[in-house]
mmCIF file of C-alpha atoms and ligand atoms in Angstrom:
data_model
loop_
_atom_site.group_PDB
_atom_site.id
_atom_site.type_symbol
_atom_site.label_atom_id
_atom_site.label_comp_id
_atom_site.label_asym_id
_atom_site.label_seq_id
_atom_site.Cartn_x
_atom_site.Cartn_y
_atom_site.Cartn_z
ATOM 1 C CA MET A 1 -7.736 -10.611 -21.257
ATOM 2 C CA GLU A 2 -10.512 -9.881 -23.778
ATOM 3 C CA ASN A 3 -13.006 -9.946 -20.918
ATOM 4 C CA LEU A 4 -11.229 -7.085 -19.249
ATOM 5 C CA SER A 5 -10.861 -4.997 -22.448
ATOM 6 C CA CYS A 6 -7.905 -3.112 -21.106
ATOM 7 C CA HIS A 7 -5.823 -0.494 -22.875
ATOM 8 C CA ARG A 8 -2.581 -2.510 -22.672
ATOM 9 C CA PHE A 9 -1.759 -5.977 -21.472
ATOM 10 C CA PHE A 10 1.587 -7.251 -20.199
ATOM 11 C CA LYS A 11 1.823 -11.012 -19.911
ATOM 12 C CA HIS A 12 3.536 -12.372 -16.764
ATOM 13 C CA ARG A 13 4.399 -8.905 -15.483
ATOM 14 C CA GLY A 14 2.278 -9.219 -12.326
ATOM 15 C CA ILE A 15 3.154 -10.999 -9.084
ATOM 16 C CA ASP A 16 4.005 -14.720 -9.451
ATOM 17 C CA LYS A 17 3.634 -14.442 -13.236
ATOM 18 C CA GLY A 18 0.192 -12.881 -12.987
ATOM 19 C CA HIS A 19 -0.663 -10.413 -15.722
ATOM 20 C CA LEU A 20 -0.523 -6.648 -15.723
ATOM 21 C CA TYR A 21 -3.558 -4.894 -17.186
ATOM 22 C CA GLN A 22 -3.262 -1.219 -17.929
ATOM 23 C CA PHE A 23 -6.369 0.940 -18.295
ATOM 24 C CA GLN A 24 -6.559 4.523 -19.485
ATOM 25 C CA GLU A 25 -9.246 5.439 -16.978
ATOM 26 C CA LEU A 26 -11.107 3.630 -14.218
ATOM 27 C CA GLU A 27 -13.279 4.831 -11.407
ATOM 28 C CA SER A 28 -11.071 2.931 -8.956
ATOM 29 C CA THR A 29 -8.759 -0.026 -9.521
ATOM 30 C CA ASN A 30 -10.029 -1.668 -6.322
ATOM 31 C CA VAL A 31 -13.649 -1.313 -7.438
ATOM 32 C CA PHE A 32 -12.753 -2.664 -10.879
ATOM 33 C CA ALA A 33 -10.984 -5.680 -9.354
ATOM 34 C CA ARG A 34 -13.974 -6.328 -7.089
ATOM 35 C CA ASP A 35 -16.317 -6.191 -10.100
ATOM 36 C CA HIS A 36 -14.149 -8.599 -12.122
ATOM 37 C CA VAL A 37 -13.107 -11.182 -9.549
ATOM 38 C CA PHE A 38 -13.956 -14.071 -11.817
ATOM 39 C CA ASP A 39 -11.790 -12.732 -14.656
ATOM 40 C CA LEU A 40 -8.759 -12.272 -12.417
ATOM 41 C CA HIS A 41 -6.145 -14.688 -11.099
ATOM 42 C CA HIS A 42 -3.666 -14.596 -8.254
ATOM 43 C CA GLY A 43 -0.956 -12.042 -8.960
ATOM 44 C CA ASP A 44 -2.827 -10.021 -11.576
ATOM 45 C CA VAL A 45 -2.311 -6.284 -11.391
ATOM 46 C CA ILE A 46 -4.848 -3.666 -12.482
ATOM 47 C CA TRP A 47 -3.190 -0.336 -13.268
ATOM 48 C CA ALA A 48 -5.192 2.788 -14.119
ATOM 49 C CA ILE A 49 -3.441 5.776 -15.686
ATOM 50 C CA GLN A 50 -6.257 7.868 -14.242
ATOM 51 C CA GLN A 51 -8.714 7.107 -11.465
ATOM 52 C CA THR A 52 -11.854 9.200 -11.368
ATOM 53 C CA GLN A 53 -13.058 8.147 -7.918
ATOM 54 C CA GLY A 54 -10.045 6.766 -6.099
ATOM 55 C CA LYS A 55 -10.870 5.362 -2.677
ATOM 56 C CA GLY A 56 -8.825 5.966 0.441
ATOM 57 C CA ARG A 57 -9.098 4.277 3.815
ATOM 58 C CA GLN A 58 -12.002 5.044 6.109
ATOM 59 C CA GLY A 59 -14.239 6.342 3.333
ATOM 60 C CA ARG A 60 -11.827 9.076 2.238
ATOM 61 C CA ILE A 61 -11.108 9.894 -1.390
ATOM 62 C CA TRP A 62 -7.689 9.364 -2.946
ATOM 63 C CA ILE A 63 -6.541 12.151 -5.234
ATOM 64 C CA SER A 64 -4.332 11.136 -8.147
ATOM 65 C CA HIS A 65 -3.294 12.534 -11.509
ATOM 66 C CA ALA A 66 -2.767 10.879 -14.873
ATOM 67 C CA HIS A 67 0.901 10.178 -15.691
ATOM 68 C CA GLN A 68 2.005 11.582 -12.343
ATOM 69 C CA SER A 69 0.550 9.154 -9.812
ATOM 70 C CA LEU A 70 0.720 5.378 -9.826
ATOM 71 C CA THR A 71 -2.611 3.772 -8.945
ATOM 72 C CA PHE A 72 -2.948 0.010 -9.051
ATOM 73 C CA THR A 73 -4.504 -2.996 -7.351
ATOM 74 C CA ILE A 74 -2.953 -6.428 -6.931
ATOM 75 C CA PHE A 75 -5.242 -9.436 -6.759
ATOM 76 C CA ILE A 76 -3.943 -11.799 -4.078
ATOM 77 C CA GLN A 77 -5.378 -15.221 -3.599
ATOM 78 C CA LYS A 78 -3.233 -17.022 -1.037
ATOM 79 C CA PRO A 79 -4.860 -18.639 1.952
ATOM 80 C CA ILE A 80 -2.490 -17.556 4.705
ATOM 81 C CA GLU A 81 -3.545 -17.057 8.277
ATOM 82 C CA GLY A 82 -3.157 -13.462 9.420
ATOM 83 C CA LEU A 83 -2.322 -12.313 5.901
ATOM 84 C CA TRP A 84 -4.707 -9.382 6.196
ATOM 85 C CA LEU A 85 -2.603 -7.146 8.432
ATOM 86 C CA ASN A 86 0.767 -8.446 7.304
ATOM 87 C CA LEU A 87 0.133 -8.107 3.583
ATOM 88 C CA SER A 88 -0.374 -4.354 3.790
ATOM 89 C CA GLN A 89 2.668 -4.101 6.046
ATOM 90 C CA ILE A 90 5.000 -5.970 3.697
ATOM 91 C CA ALA A 91 3.560 -3.888 0.852
ATOM 92 C CA ALA A 92 4.628 -0.753 2.745
ATOM 93 C CA MET A 93 8.098 -2.179 3.507
ATOM 94 C CA ALA A 94 8.597 -3.190 -0.134
ATOM 95 C CA LEU A 95 7.933 0.413 -1.107
ATOM 96 C CA CYS A 96 10.299 1.799 1.538
ATOM 97 C CA ASP A 97 13.041 -0.517 0.242
ATOM 98 C CA LEU A 98 12.412 0.546 -3.332
ATOM 99 C CA LEU A 99 12.458 4.225 -2.322
ATOM 100 C CA LYS A 100 15.802 3.594 -0.625
ATOM 101 C CA GLN A 101 17.169 2.672 -4.071
ATOM 102 C CA TYR A 102 16.183 6.169 -5.149
ATOM 103 C CA GLU A 103 17.939 7.522 -2.051
ATOM 104 C CA ILE A 104 14.675 8.459 -0.404
ATOM 105 C CA LYS A 105 14.488 7.720 3.309
ATOM 106 C CA ALA A 106 10.905 6.696 3.971
ATOM 107 C CA ASN A 107 9.152 5.605 7.155
ATOM 108 C CA ILE A 108 5.922 3.833 7.934
ATOM 109 C CA LYS A 109 3.083 5.265 9.980
ATOM 110 C CA TRP A 110 1.339 2.228 11.388
ATOM 111 C CA PRO A 111 -0.306 0.304 9.945
ATOM 112 C CA ASN A 112 0.741 1.069 6.379
ATOM 113 C CA ASP A 113 1.078 4.741 5.389
ATOM 114 C CA VAL A 114 4.422 5.430 3.741
ATOM 115 C CA LEU A 115 5.819 8.861 4.612
ATOM 116 C CA VAL A 116 8.938 10.882 3.926
ATOM 117 C CA GLY A 117 9.445 12.859 7.095
ATOM 118 C CA ARG A 118 5.849 13.697 7.930
ATOM 119 C CA LYS A 119 4.651 13.872 4.336
ATOM 120 C CA LYS A 120 2.700 11.034 2.805
ATOM 121 C CA ILE A 121 4.108 9.543 -0.384
ATOM 122 C CA SER A 122 1.821 6.522 -0.631
ATOM 123 C CA GLY A 123 -1.391 5.074 0.743
ATOM 124 C CA ILE A 124 -2.506 1.463 0.830
ATOM 125 C CA LEU A 125 -6.071 0.219 0.799
ATOM 126 C CA LEU A 126 -6.465 -3.494 1.466
ATOM 127 C CA GLU A 127 -9.916 -4.963 0.958
ATOM 128 C CA SER A 128 -11.065 -8.546 1.254
ATOM 129 C CA LEU A 129 -13.800 -10.412 -0.530
ATOM 130 C CA SER A 130 -15.907 -12.254 1.975
ATOM 131 C CA THR A 131 -17.364 -14.599 -0.635
ATOM 132 C CA PRO A 132 -15.517 -16.901 -3.079
ATOM 133 C CA PRO A 133 -12.939 -16.461 -4.508
ATOM 134 C CA ASN A 134 -12.098 -14.853 -1.112
ATOM 135 C CA ALA A 135 -9.285 -12.833 -2.590
ATOM 136 C CA LEU A 136 -7.532 -9.807 -1.147
ATOM 137 C CA LEU A 137 -7.401 -6.577 -3.134
ATOM 138 C CA LEU A 138 -4.218 -4.707 -2.378
ATOM 139 C CA GLY A 139 -4.581 -1.172 -3.724
ATOM 140 C CA LEU A 140 -1.676 1.263 -3.767
ATOM 141 C CA GLY A 141 -1.564 4.911 -4.632
ATOM 142 C CA ILE A 142 1.994 6.232 -4.991
ATOM 143 C CA ASN A 143 2.863 9.870 -5.644
ATOM 144 C CA VAL A 144 5.599 9.355 -8.214
ATOM 145 C CA ASN A 145 5.892 12.349 -10.546
ATOM 146 C CA CYS A 146 3.440 14.676 -8.776
ATOM 147 C CA ASP A 147 4.309 18.365 -8.838
ATOM 148 C CA ASP A 148 3.784 20.862 -6.074
ATOM 149 C CA SER A 149 0.644 22.269 -7.668
ATOM 150 C CA LEU A 150 -0.986 18.847 -7.414
ATOM 151 C CA LEU A 151 0.372 17.937 -4.013
ATOM 152 C CA TYR A 152 -0.997 21.188 -2.702
ATOM 153 C CA ASP A 153 -4.556 19.768 -2.966
ATOM 154 C CA ILE A 154 -3.717 16.845 -0.740
ATOM 155 C CA LYS A 155 -4.294 16.919 2.998
ATOM 156 C CA PRO A 156 -2.477 16.006 5.222
ATOM 157 C CA PRO A 157 0.761 17.211 3.565
ATOM 158 C CA ALA A 158 2.117 14.988 0.811
ATOM 159 C CA THR A 159 5.267 14.583 -1.222
ATOM 160 C CA SER A 160 6.311 12.661 -4.329
ATOM 161 C CA VAL A 161 9.346 10.790 -5.623
ATOM 162 C CA LYS A 162 9.955 13.584 -8.138
ATOM 163 C CA LYS A 163 9.802 16.217 -5.457
ATOM 164 C CA GLU A 164 12.304 14.331 -3.310
ATOM 165 C CA ILE A 165 14.861 13.558 -6.001
ATOM 166 C CA HIS A 166 14.162 16.438 -8.420
ATOM 167 C CA MET A 167 13.833 14.044 -11.320
ATOM 168 C CA GLU A 168 10.942 12.541 -13.241
ATOM 169 C CA ILE A 169 10.947 8.751 -13.425
ATOM 170 C CA SER A 170 9.195 6.149 -15.567
ATOM 171 C CA LEU A 171 5.961 4.970 -13.965
ATOM 172 C CA SER A 172 6.137 1.568 -15.637
ATOM 173 C CA ASN A 173 9.723 0.951 -14.500
ATOM 174 C CA PHE A 174 8.831 1.971 -10.983
ATOM 175 C CA LEU A 175 5.815 -0.328 -10.974
ATOM 176 C CA GLY A 176 7.909 -3.212 -12.345
ATOM 177 C CA GLN A 177 10.516 -2.697 -9.642
ATOM 178 C CA TYR A 178 7.834 -2.520 -6.973
ATOM 179 C CA ILE A 179 6.243 -5.749 -8.176
ATOM 180 C CA SER A 180 9.542 -7.636 -7.926
ATOM 181 C CA TYR A 181 10.112 -6.420 -4.370
ATOM 182 C CA LEU A 182 6.604 -7.345 -3.307
ATOM 183 C CA GLU A 183 6.835 -10.718 -4.993
ATOM 184 C CA SER A 184 9.909 -11.705 -3.011
ATOM 185 C CA TYR A 185 8.470 -10.325 0.238
ATOM 186 C CA LEU A 186 5.255 -12.265 -0.270
ATOM 187 C CA ASP A 187 7.282 -15.468 -0.760
ATOM 188 C CA LEU A 188 9.201 -14.744 2.435
ATOM 189 C CA LEU A 189 5.999 -14.012 4.359
ATOM 190 C CA ILE A 190 4.499 -17.286 3.186
ATOM 191 C CA SER A 191 7.603 -19.356 3.945
ATOM 192 C CA HIS A 192 8.767 -17.721 7.208
ATOM 193 C CA GLY A 193 5.898 -15.594 8.544
ATOM 194 C CA PHE A 194 5.961 -11.951 9.608
ATOM 195 C CA SER A 195 8.709 -12.533 12.164
ATOM 196 C CA ALA A 196 11.183 -12.568 9.241
ATOM 197 C CA PHE A 197 10.352 -8.871 8.732
ATOM 198 C CA ARG A 198 10.372 -7.774 12.320
ATOM 199 C CA GLU A 199 13.724 -6.016 12.278
ATOM 200 C CA LYS A 200 12.929 -4.241 9.016
ATOM 201 C CA TRP A 201 9.507 -3.329 10.351
ATOM 202 C CA GLU A 202 10.949 -1.758 13.475
ATOM 203 C CA SER A 203 13.560 0.119 11.474
ATOM 204 C CA TYR A 204 10.936 1.738 9.245
ATOM 205 C CA SER A 205 8.367 2.424 11.906
ATOM 206 C CA ASN A 206 8.248 5.834 13.471
ATOM 207 C CA LEU A 207 6.132 4.906 16.489
ATOM 208 C CA LEU A 208 8.202 2.881 18.931
ATOM 209 C CA GLY A 209 8.216 4.441 22.409
ATOM 210 C CA LYS A 210 6.007 7.330 21.282
ATOM 211 C CA GLU A 211 2.803 8.648 22.703
ATOM 212 C CA ILE A 212 0.230 8.579 19.933
ATOM 213 C CA GLN A 213 -3.451 9.185 19.426
ATOM 214 C CA ILE A 214 -5.325 6.302 17.929
ATOM 215 C CA ASP A 215 -8.784 6.464 16.397
ATOM 216 C CA GLN A 216 -10.652 3.194 16.510
ATOM 217 C CA GLY A 217 -14.133 3.444 15.072
ATOM 218 C CA GLY A 218 -14.523 7.159 15.794
ATOM 219 C CA LYS A 219 -13.123 7.053 19.336
ATOM 220 C CA LYS A 220 -9.761 8.769 19.766
ATOM 221 C CA LYS A 221 -7.518 7.977 22.690
ATOM 222 C CA THR A 222 -3.952 8.601 23.704
ATOM 223 C CA VAL A 223 -1.741 5.565 24.236
ATOM 224 C CA GLN A 224 1.961 4.803 24.477
ATOM 225 C CA VAL A 225 3.501 2.375 21.994
ATOM 226 C CA THR A 226 5.603 -0.214 23.795
ATOM 227 C CA ARG A 227 6.469 -2.703 21.053
ATOM 228 C CA PHE A 228 5.504 -4.393 17.826
ATOM 229 C CA LEU A 229 4.374 -7.968 18.117
ATOM 230 C CA SER A 230 5.699 -10.600 15.762
ATOM 231 C CA ASP A 231 2.401 -10.612 13.858
ATOM 232 C CA GLY A 232 2.730 -6.875 13.161
ATOM 233 C CA ALA A 233 0.174 -5.749 15.767
ATOM 234 C CA LEU A 234 0.882 -2.828 18.075
ATOM 235 C CA GLU A 235 1.305 -3.305 21.817
ATOM 236 C CA VAL A 236 0.346 -0.173 23.721
ATOM 237 C CA ILE A 237 -0.211 1.065 27.242
ATOM 238 C CA ASP A 238 -3.658 2.573 27.588
ATOM 239 C CA GLY A 239 -3.808 4.197 31.015
ATOM 240 C CA LYS A 240 -2.403 1.382 33.122
ATOM 241 C CA GLU A 241 -3.560 -1.385 30.861
ATOM 242 C CA LYS A 242 -1.515 -3.213 28.216
ATOM 243 C CA LYS A 243 -3.453 -3.644 24.956
ATOM 244 C CA VAL A 244 -2.896 -5.117 21.516
ATOM 245 C CA ILE A 245 -4.115 -3.131 18.524
ATOM 246 C CA TYR A 246 -4.713 -4.609 15.107
ATOM 247 C CA SER A 247 -6.418 -1.722 13.332
ATOM 248 C CA GLY A 248 -7.065 1.996 13.628
ATOM 249 C CA GLU A 249 -5.815 5.357 12.459
ATOM 250 C CA VAL A 250 -2.748 6.766 14.159
ATOM 251 C CA PHE A 251 -2.145 10.473 14.800
ATOM 252 C CA LEU A 252 1.326 11.541 15.840
HETATM 253 C C1 LIG B 1 -5.200 5.689 2.013
HETATM 254 O O1 LIG B 1 -6.245 6.226 2.424
HETATM 255 O O2 LIG B 1 -4.110 6.053 2.447
HETATM 256 C C2 LIG B 1 -5.259 4.586 1.020
HETATM 257 C C3 LIG B 1 -5.236 5.080 -0.391
HETATM 258 C C4 LIG B 1 -5.260 3.970 -1.432
HETATM 259 C C5 LIG B 1 -5.360 4.501 -2.842
HETATM 260 C C6 LIG B 1 -5.223 3.408 -3.855
HETATM 261 S S1 LIG B 1 -5.049 4.050 -5.476
HETATM 262 C C7 LIG B 1 -5.249 2.457 -6.143
HETATM 263 C C8 LIG B 1 -6.342 1.776 -5.354
HETATM 264 N N1 LIG B 1 -7.641 2.116 -5.912
HETATM 265 C C9 LIG B 1 -8.350 2.892 -5.098
HETATM 266 O O3 LIG B 1 -9.479 3.363 -5.343
HETATM 267 N N2 LIG B 1 -7.672 3.106 -3.969
HETATM 268 C C10 LIG B 1 -6.382 2.433 -3.961
#
């Protein structure tokens, strides 16, 4: 704990009794976790009240605001085959289930954007360390108490919990609730695999049967989504060919 010199420390409040470290300001919680891999343990959570250079997927920036957005990274160190894709997917489902408790009907834009209607409420950035301790860094940005004036800066259109329910909520309670959902989903993923989530996954996904554009490494093409495979990958028809897609950016 001393090594991390955080602002506040909550013992056993992370995943699987990991710790929760709260910082007043960090450049990015994912970058911080990457720079402190040897001080962290499985289940530890790094929470920054303010991020100054939040990272989004595909080199984008992630805009967040102190006391309005939740920005945190969970340090995951479980050697599970295929965990990469599935971890970000269960993280998205855990959030949809939590939002349901707040009577917000969310959906998932494959692979892991959480939307309300067509507006993004959360983004997930999963990074892996290719050298020991070979951990995964699961970074989430959730628009919790963001007001219109702040959401206005975000493209594509975004929303927040506060905007949906017209009520401000406690960031620390929301984070605590999220951690318990994710903890139980991670246990289920480890014990039963992604197939245990398939029904839930299909119910939250907004892509089944749709024609979408997918960008894979700068190349955009139009494909039709035929089904989700049990490992969470997307089966599509590309022209006349059936293909399986594990990564890429989807445009509806
Ligand atoms: C996306 O592009 O949709 C992913 C956004 C992920 C943002 C979160 S905020 C906490 C963590 N730290 C970062 O720098 N990024 C992720």
